[in-house]
mmCIF file of C-alpha atoms and ligand atoms in Angstrom:
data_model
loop_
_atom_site.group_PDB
_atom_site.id
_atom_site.type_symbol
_atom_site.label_atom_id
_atom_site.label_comp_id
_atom_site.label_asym_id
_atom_site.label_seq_id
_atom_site.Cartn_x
_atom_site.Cartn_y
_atom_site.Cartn_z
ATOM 1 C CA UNK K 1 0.000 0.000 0.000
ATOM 2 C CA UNK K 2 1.327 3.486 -0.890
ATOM 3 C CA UNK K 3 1.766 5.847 1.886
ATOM 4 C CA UNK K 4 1.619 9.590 1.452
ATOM 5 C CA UNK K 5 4.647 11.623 0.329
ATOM 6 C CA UNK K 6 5.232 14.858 1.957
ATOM 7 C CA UNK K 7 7.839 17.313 0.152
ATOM 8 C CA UNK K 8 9.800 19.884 1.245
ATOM 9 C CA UNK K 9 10.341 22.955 -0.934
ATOM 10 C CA UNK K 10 11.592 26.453 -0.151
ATOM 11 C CA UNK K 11 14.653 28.553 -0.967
ATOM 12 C CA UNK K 12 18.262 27.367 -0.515
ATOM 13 C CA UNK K 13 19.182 27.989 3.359
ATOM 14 C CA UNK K 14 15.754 27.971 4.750
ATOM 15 C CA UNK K 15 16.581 24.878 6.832
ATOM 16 C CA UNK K 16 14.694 22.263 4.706
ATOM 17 C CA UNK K 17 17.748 18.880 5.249
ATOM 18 C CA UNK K 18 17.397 20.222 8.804
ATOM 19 C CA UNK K 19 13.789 19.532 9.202
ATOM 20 C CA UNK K 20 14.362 16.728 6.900
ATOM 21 C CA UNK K 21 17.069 14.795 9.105
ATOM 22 C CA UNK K 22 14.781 15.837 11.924
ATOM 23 C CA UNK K 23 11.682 13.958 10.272
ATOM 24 C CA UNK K 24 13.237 11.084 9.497
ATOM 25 C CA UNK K 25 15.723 10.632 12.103
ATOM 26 C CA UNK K 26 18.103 7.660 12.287
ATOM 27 C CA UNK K 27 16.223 5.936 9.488
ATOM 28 C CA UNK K 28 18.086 5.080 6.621
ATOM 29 C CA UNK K 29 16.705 5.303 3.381
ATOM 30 C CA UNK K 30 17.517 2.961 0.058
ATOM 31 C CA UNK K 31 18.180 6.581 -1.633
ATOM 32 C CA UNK K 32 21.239 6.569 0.564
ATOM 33 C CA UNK K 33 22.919 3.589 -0.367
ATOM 34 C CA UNK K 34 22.506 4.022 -3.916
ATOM 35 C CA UNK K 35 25.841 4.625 -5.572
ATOM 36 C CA UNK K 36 25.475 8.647 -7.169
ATOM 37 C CA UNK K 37 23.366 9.613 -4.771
ATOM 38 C CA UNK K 38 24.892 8.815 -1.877
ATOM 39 C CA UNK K 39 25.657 12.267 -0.564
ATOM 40 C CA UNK K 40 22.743 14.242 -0.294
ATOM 41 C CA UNK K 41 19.643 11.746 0.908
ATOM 42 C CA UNK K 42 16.836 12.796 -0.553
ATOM 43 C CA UNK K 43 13.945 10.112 0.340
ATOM 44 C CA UNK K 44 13.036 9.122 3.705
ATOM 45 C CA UNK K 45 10.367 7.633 5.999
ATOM 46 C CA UNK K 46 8.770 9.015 9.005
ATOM 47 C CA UNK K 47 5.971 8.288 11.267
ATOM 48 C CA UNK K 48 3.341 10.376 13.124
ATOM 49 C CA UNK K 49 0.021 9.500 14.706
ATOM 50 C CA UNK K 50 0.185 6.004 13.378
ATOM 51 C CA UNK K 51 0.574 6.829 10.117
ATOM 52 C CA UNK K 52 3.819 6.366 8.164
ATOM 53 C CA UNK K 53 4.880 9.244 5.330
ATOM 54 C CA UNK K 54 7.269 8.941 2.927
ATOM 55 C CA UNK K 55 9.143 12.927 2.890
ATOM 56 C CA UNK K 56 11.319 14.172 -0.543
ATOM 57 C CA UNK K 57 13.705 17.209 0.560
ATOM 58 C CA UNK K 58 13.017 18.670 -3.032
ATOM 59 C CA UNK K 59 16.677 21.342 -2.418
ATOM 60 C CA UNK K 60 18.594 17.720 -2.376
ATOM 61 C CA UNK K 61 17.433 17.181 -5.543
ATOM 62 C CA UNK K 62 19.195 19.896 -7.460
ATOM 63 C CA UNK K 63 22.976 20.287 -7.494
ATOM 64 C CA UNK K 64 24.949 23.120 -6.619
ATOM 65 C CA UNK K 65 24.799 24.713 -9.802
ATOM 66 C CA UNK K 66 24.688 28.686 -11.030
ATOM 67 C CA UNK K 67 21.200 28.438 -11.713
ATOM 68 C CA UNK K 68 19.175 31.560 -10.691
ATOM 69 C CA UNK K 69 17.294 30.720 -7.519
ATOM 70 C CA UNK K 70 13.803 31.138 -9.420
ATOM 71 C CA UNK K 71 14.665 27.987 -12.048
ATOM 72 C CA UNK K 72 15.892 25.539 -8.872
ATOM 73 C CA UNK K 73 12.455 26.701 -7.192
ATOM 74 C CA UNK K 74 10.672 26.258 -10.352
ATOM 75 C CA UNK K 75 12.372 22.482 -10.102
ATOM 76 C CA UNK K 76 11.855 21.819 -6.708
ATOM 77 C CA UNK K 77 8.300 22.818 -7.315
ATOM 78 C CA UNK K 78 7.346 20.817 -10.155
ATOM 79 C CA UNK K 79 8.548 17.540 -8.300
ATOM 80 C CA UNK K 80 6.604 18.831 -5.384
ATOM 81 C CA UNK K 81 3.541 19.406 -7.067
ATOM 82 C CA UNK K 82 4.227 15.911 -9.593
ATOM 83 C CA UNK K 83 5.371 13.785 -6.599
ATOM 84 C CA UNK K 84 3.460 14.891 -3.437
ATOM 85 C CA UNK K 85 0.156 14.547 -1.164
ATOM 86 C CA UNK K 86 1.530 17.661 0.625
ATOM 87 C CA UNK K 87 3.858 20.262 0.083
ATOM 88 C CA UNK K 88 5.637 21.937 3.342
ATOM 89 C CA UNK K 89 6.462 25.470 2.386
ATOM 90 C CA UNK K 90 9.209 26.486 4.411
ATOM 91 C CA UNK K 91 10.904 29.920 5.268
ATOM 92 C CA UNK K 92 12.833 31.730 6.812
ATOM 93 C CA UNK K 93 11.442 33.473 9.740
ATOM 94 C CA UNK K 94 14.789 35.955 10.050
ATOM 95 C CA UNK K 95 15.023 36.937 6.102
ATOM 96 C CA UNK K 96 11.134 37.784 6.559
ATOM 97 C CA UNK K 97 9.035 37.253 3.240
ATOM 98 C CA UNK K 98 10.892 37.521 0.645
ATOM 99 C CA UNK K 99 9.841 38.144 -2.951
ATOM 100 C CA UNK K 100 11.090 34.467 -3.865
ATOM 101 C CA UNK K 101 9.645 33.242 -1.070
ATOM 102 C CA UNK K 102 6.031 34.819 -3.159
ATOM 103 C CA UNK K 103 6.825 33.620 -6.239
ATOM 104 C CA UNK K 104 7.281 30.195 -5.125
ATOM 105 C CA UNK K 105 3.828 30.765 -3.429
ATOM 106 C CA UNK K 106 2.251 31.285 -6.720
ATOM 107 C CA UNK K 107 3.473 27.940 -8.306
ATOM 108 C CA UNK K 108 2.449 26.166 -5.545
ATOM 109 C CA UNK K 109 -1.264 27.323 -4.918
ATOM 110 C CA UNK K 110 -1.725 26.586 -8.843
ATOM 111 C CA UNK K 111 -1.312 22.707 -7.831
ATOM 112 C CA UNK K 112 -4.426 22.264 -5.790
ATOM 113 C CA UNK K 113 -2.355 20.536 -3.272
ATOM 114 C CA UNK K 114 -2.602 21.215 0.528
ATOM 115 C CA UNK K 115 0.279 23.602 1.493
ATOM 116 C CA UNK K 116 1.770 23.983 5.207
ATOM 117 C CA UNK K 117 3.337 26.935 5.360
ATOM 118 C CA UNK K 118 6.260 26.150 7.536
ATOM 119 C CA UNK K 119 7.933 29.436 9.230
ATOM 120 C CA UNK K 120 10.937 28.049 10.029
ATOM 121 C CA UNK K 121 13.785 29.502 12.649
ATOM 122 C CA UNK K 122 11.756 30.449 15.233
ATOM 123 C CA UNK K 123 14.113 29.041 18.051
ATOM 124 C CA UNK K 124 12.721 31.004 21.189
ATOM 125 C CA UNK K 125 10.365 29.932 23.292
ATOM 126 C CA UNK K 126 6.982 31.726 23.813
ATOM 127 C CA UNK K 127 6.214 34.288 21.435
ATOM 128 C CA UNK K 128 7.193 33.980 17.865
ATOM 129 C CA UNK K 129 9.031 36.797 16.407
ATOM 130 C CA UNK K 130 6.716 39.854 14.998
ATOM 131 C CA UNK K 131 8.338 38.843 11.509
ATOM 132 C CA UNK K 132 6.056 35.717 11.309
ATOM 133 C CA UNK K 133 3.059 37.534 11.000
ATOM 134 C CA UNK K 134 3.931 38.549 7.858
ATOM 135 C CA UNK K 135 3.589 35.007 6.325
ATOM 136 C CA UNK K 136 0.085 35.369 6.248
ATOM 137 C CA UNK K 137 0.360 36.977 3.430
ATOM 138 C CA UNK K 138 0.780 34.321 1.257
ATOM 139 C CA UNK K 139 -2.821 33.411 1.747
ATOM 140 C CA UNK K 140 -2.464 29.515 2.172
ATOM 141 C CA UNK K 141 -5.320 27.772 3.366
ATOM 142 C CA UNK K 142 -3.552 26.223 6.150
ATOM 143 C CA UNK K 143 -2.185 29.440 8.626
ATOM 144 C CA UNK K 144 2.041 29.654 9.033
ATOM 145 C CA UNK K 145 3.198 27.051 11.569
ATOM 146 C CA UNK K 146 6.183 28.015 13.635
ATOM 147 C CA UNK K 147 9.224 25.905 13.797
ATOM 148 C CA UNK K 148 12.559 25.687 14.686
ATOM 149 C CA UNK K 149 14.033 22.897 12.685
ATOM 150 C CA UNK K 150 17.004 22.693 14.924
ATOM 151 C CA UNK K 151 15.353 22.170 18.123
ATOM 152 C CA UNK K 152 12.465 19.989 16.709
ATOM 153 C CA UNK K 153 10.151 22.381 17.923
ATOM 154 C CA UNK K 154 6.923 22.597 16.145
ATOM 155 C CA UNK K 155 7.537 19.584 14.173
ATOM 156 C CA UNK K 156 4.361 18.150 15.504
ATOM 157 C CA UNK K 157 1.795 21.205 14.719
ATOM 158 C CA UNK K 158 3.747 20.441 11.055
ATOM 159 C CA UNK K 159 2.680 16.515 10.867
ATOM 160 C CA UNK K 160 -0.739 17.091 12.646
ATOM 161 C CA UNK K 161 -1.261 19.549 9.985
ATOM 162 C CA UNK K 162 -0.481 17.193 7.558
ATOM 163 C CA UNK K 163 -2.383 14.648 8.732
ATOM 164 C CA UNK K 164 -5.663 17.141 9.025
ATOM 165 C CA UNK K 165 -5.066 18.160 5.346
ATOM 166 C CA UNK K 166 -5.178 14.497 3.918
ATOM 167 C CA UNK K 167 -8.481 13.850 5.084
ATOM 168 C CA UNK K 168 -9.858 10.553 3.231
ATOM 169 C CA UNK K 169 -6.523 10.012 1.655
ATOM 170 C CA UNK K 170 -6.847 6.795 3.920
ATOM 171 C CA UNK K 171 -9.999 5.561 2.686
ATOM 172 C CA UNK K 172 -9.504 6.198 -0.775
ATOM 173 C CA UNK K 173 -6.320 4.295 -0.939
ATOM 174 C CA UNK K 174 -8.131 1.530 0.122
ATOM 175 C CA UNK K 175 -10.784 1.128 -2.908
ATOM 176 C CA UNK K 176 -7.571 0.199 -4.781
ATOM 177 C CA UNK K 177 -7.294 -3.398 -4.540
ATOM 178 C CA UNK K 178 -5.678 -4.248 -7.689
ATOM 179 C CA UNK K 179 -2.272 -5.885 -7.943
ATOM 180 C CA UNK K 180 0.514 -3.386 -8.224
ATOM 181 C CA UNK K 181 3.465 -3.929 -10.090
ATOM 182 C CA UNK K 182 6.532 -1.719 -10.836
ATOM 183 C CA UNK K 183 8.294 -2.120 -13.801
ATOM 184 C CA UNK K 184 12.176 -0.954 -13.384
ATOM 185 C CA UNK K 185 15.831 -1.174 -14.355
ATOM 186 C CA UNK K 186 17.828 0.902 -16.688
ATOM 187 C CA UNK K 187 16.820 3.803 -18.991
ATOM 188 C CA UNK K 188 15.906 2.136 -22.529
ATOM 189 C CA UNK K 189 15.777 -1.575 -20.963
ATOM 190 C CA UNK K 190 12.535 -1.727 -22.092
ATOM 191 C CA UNK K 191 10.010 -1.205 -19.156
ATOM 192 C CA UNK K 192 7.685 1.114 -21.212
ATOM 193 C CA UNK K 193 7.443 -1.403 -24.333
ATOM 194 C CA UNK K 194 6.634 -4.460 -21.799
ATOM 195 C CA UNK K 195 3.932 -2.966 -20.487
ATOM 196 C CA UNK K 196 2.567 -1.570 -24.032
ATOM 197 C CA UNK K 197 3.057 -5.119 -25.447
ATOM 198 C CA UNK K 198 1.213 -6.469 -22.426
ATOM 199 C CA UNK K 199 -1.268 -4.093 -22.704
ATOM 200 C CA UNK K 200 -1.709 -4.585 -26.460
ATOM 201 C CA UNK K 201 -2.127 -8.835 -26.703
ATOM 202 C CA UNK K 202 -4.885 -8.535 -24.022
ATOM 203 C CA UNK K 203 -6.586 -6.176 -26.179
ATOM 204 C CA UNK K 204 -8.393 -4.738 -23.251
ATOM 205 C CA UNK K 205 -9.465 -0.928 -22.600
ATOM 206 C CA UNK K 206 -6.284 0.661 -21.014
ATOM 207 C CA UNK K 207 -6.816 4.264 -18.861
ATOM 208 C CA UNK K 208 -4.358 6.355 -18.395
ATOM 209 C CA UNK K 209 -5.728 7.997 -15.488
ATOM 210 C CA UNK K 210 -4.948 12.203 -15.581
ATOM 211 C CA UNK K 211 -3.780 13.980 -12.848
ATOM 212 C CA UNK K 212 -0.497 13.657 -11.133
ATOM 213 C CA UNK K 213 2.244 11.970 -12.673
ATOM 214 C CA UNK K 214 2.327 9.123 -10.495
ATOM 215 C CA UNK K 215 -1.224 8.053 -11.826
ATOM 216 C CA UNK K 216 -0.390 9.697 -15.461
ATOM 217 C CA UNK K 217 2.312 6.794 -15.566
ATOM 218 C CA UNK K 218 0.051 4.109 -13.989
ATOM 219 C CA UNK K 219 -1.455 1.512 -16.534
ATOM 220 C CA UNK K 220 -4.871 0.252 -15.504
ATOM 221 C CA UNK K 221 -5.283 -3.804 -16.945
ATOM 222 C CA UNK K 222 -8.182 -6.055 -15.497
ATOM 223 C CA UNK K 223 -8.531 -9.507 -17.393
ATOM 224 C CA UNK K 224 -9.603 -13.110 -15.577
ATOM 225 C CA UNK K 225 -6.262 -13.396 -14.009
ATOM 226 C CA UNK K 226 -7.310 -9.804 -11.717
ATOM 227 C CA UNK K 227 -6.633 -6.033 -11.453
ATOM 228 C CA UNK K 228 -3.343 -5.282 -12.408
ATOM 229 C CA UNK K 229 -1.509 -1.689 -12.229
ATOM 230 C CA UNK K 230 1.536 -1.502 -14.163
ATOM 231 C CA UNK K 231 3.622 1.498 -12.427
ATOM 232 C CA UNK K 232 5.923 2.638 -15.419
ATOM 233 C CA UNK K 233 9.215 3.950 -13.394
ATOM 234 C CA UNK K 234 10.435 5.504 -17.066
ATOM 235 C CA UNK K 235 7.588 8.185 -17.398
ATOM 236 C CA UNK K 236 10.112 10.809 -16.810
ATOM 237 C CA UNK K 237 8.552 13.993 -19.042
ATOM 238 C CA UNK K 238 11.117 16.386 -17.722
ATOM 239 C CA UNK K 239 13.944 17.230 -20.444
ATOM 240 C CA UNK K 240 16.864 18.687 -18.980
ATOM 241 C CA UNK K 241 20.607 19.684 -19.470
ATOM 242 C CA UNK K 242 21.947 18.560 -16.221
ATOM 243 C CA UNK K 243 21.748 14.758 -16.129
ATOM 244 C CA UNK K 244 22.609 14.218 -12.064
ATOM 245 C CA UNK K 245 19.462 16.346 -11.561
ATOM 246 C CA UNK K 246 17.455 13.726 -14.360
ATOM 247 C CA UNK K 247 19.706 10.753 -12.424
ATOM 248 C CA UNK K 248 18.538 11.975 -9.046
ATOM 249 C CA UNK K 249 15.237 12.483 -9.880
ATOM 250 C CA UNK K 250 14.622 8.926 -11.487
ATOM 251 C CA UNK K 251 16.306 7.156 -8.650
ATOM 252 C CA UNK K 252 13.717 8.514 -6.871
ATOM 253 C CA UNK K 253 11.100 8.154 -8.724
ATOM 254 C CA UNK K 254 11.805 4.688 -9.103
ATOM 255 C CA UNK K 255 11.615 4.168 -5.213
ATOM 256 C CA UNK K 256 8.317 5.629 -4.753
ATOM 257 C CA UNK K 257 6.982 3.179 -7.479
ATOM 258 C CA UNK K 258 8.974 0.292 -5.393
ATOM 259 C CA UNK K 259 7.338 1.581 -2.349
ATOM 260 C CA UNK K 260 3.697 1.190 -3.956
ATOM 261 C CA UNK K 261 4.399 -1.826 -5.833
ATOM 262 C CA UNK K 262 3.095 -5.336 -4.210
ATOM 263 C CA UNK K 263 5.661 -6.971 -7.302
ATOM 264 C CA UNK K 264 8.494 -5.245 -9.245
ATOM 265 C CA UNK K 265 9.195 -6.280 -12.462
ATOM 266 C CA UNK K 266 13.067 -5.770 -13.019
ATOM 267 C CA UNK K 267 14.111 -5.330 -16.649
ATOM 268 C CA UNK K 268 17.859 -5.617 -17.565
ATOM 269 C CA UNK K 269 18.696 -5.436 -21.625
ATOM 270 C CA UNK K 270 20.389 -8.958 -22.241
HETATM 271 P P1 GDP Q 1 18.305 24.036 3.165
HETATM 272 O O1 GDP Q 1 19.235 24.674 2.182
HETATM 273 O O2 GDP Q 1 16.955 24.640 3.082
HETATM 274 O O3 GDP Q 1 18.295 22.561 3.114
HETATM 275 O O4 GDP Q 1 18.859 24.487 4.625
HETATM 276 P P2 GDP Q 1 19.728 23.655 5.676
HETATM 277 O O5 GDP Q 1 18.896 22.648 6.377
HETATM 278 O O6 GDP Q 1 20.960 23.171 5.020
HETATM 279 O O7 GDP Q 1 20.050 24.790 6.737
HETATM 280 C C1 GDP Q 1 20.707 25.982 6.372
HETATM 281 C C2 GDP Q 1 21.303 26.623 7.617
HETATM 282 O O8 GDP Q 1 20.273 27.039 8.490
HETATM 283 C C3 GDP Q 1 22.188 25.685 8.413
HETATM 284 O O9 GDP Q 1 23.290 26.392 8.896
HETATM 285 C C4 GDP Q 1 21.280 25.227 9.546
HETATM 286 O O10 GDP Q 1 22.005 24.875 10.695
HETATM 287 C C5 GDP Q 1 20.459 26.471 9.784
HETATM 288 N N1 GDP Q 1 19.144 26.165 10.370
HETATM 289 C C6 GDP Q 1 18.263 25.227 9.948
HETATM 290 N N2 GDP Q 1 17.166 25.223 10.739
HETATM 291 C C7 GDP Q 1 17.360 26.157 11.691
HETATM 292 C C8 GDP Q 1 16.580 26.619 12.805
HETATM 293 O O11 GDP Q 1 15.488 26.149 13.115
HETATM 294 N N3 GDP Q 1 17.123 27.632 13.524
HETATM 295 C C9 GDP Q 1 18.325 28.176 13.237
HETATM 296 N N4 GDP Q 1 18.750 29.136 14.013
HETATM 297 N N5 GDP Q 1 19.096 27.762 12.212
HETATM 298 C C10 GDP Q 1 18.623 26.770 11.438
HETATM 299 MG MG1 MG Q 2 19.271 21.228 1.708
#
């Protein structure tokens, strides 16, 4: 069963490994024993109420590069808004709002997705700074939380939030009882032609459900054997110069499908 993926997103400095780490704790994720991307983990598990999430830090994604702050944003949202059930927003309660800190905003309330702001560096006790106030501004439906990632406070008013803003996510998971299987391995092994050819000698109808990406990649099949969803691992849309970023952002792609899957299907070109 697939468990909800939070992501992190915010500008550089903001404190978003920090909370990460925090979230996740001693866990250790696959992400970090996978040669290439062994430095910056990027994918990791953690558990609140019950309830187990799975949490991307979207700035481990993108490498140090001299990209304008707006594109790695731009980035960091798209997998955000692609990849997860909830996106924490975080800044930086000492720099105040800043103007990336709005633009950011406005790519993130176009995904529909529930947004915690997340006002992070608030390390005294008792009253939060006056500065925090001004994160109203950015109009989310869910009011600023105050945190300081380094201490660990306010990490909880973060997960109960995020708990609150999944609502039936639960339940509707549950409908789903078809047979989940990821297809993976290497870029041009052959995972996406498998599943077409499978697809194609059942001659059955085939939905390609519209939405995220996660479903836009997921292949619907019922026949007498079951319900079958193929999870296609290769339905990477993004086109990009830098190839660590595309590497990075496969590798974890590819978990999240391994993570759903109740079967993977591993392809390797003979
Ligand atoms: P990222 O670029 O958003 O991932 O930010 P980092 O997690 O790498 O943190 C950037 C800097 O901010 C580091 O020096 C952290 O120690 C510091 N930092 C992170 N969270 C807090 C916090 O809650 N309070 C304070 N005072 N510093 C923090
Ligand atoms: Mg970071």
């Amino acid at each position: 069963m697939s468990r909800p993926v939070i992501a992190i997103v915010g500008r550089p400095n903001v404190g978003k490994s920090t909370l990460f780490n925090k979230l996740i704790g001693e866990r250790r994720s696959i992400v970090e024993d996978t040669p290439g991307v062994t430095r910056d983990r990027i994918y990791g598990v953690t558990e609140w109420r019950g309830r187990k999430f799975s949490v991307i830090d979207t700035g481990g994604i993108e490498p140090k590069t001299d990209d304008i702050i707006l594109k790695q944003m731009r980035f960091q949202a798209e997998i955000a808004i692609e990849s997860a059930d909830v996106i924490l927003f975080m800044c930086d309660v000492r720099t105040g709002l800043t103007a990336d800190d709005k633009d950011i905003a406005i790519m993130l309330q176009k995904s529909q997705k529930p947004v915690v702001p997340c006002i992070n560096k608030c390390d005294s006790v008792g009253a939060v700074p006056f500065e925090f106030y001004e994160f109203y501004e950015l109009g989310f439906a869910i009011e600023p939380i105050a945190l300081s990632s380094v201490h660990g406070s306010g990490t909880g008013d973060i997960l109960d939030a995020v708990v609150d803003s999944l609502g039936e996510y639960a339940e509707e998971d549950d409908d789903d009882d078809s047979i989940k299987v990821a297809v993976i391995g290497k870029p041009n092994a052959g995972k996406s032609s498998i599943i077409n050819k499978i697809i194609g000698q059942e001659r059955l109808i085939v939905s390609n459900i519209a939405g995220t990406t996660r479903d836009a990649v997921d292949t619907h099949l019922e026949n007498e054997h079951g319900k079958f969803t193929f999870i296609d691992t290769a339905g990477i849309r993004r086109s990009s110069k830098i190839n660590d970023k595309i590497e990075k952002y496969s590798v974890l792609r590819a978990h999240m499908a391994v993570e759903r899957a109740d079967v993977c299907l591993i392809m390797i070109d003979a």
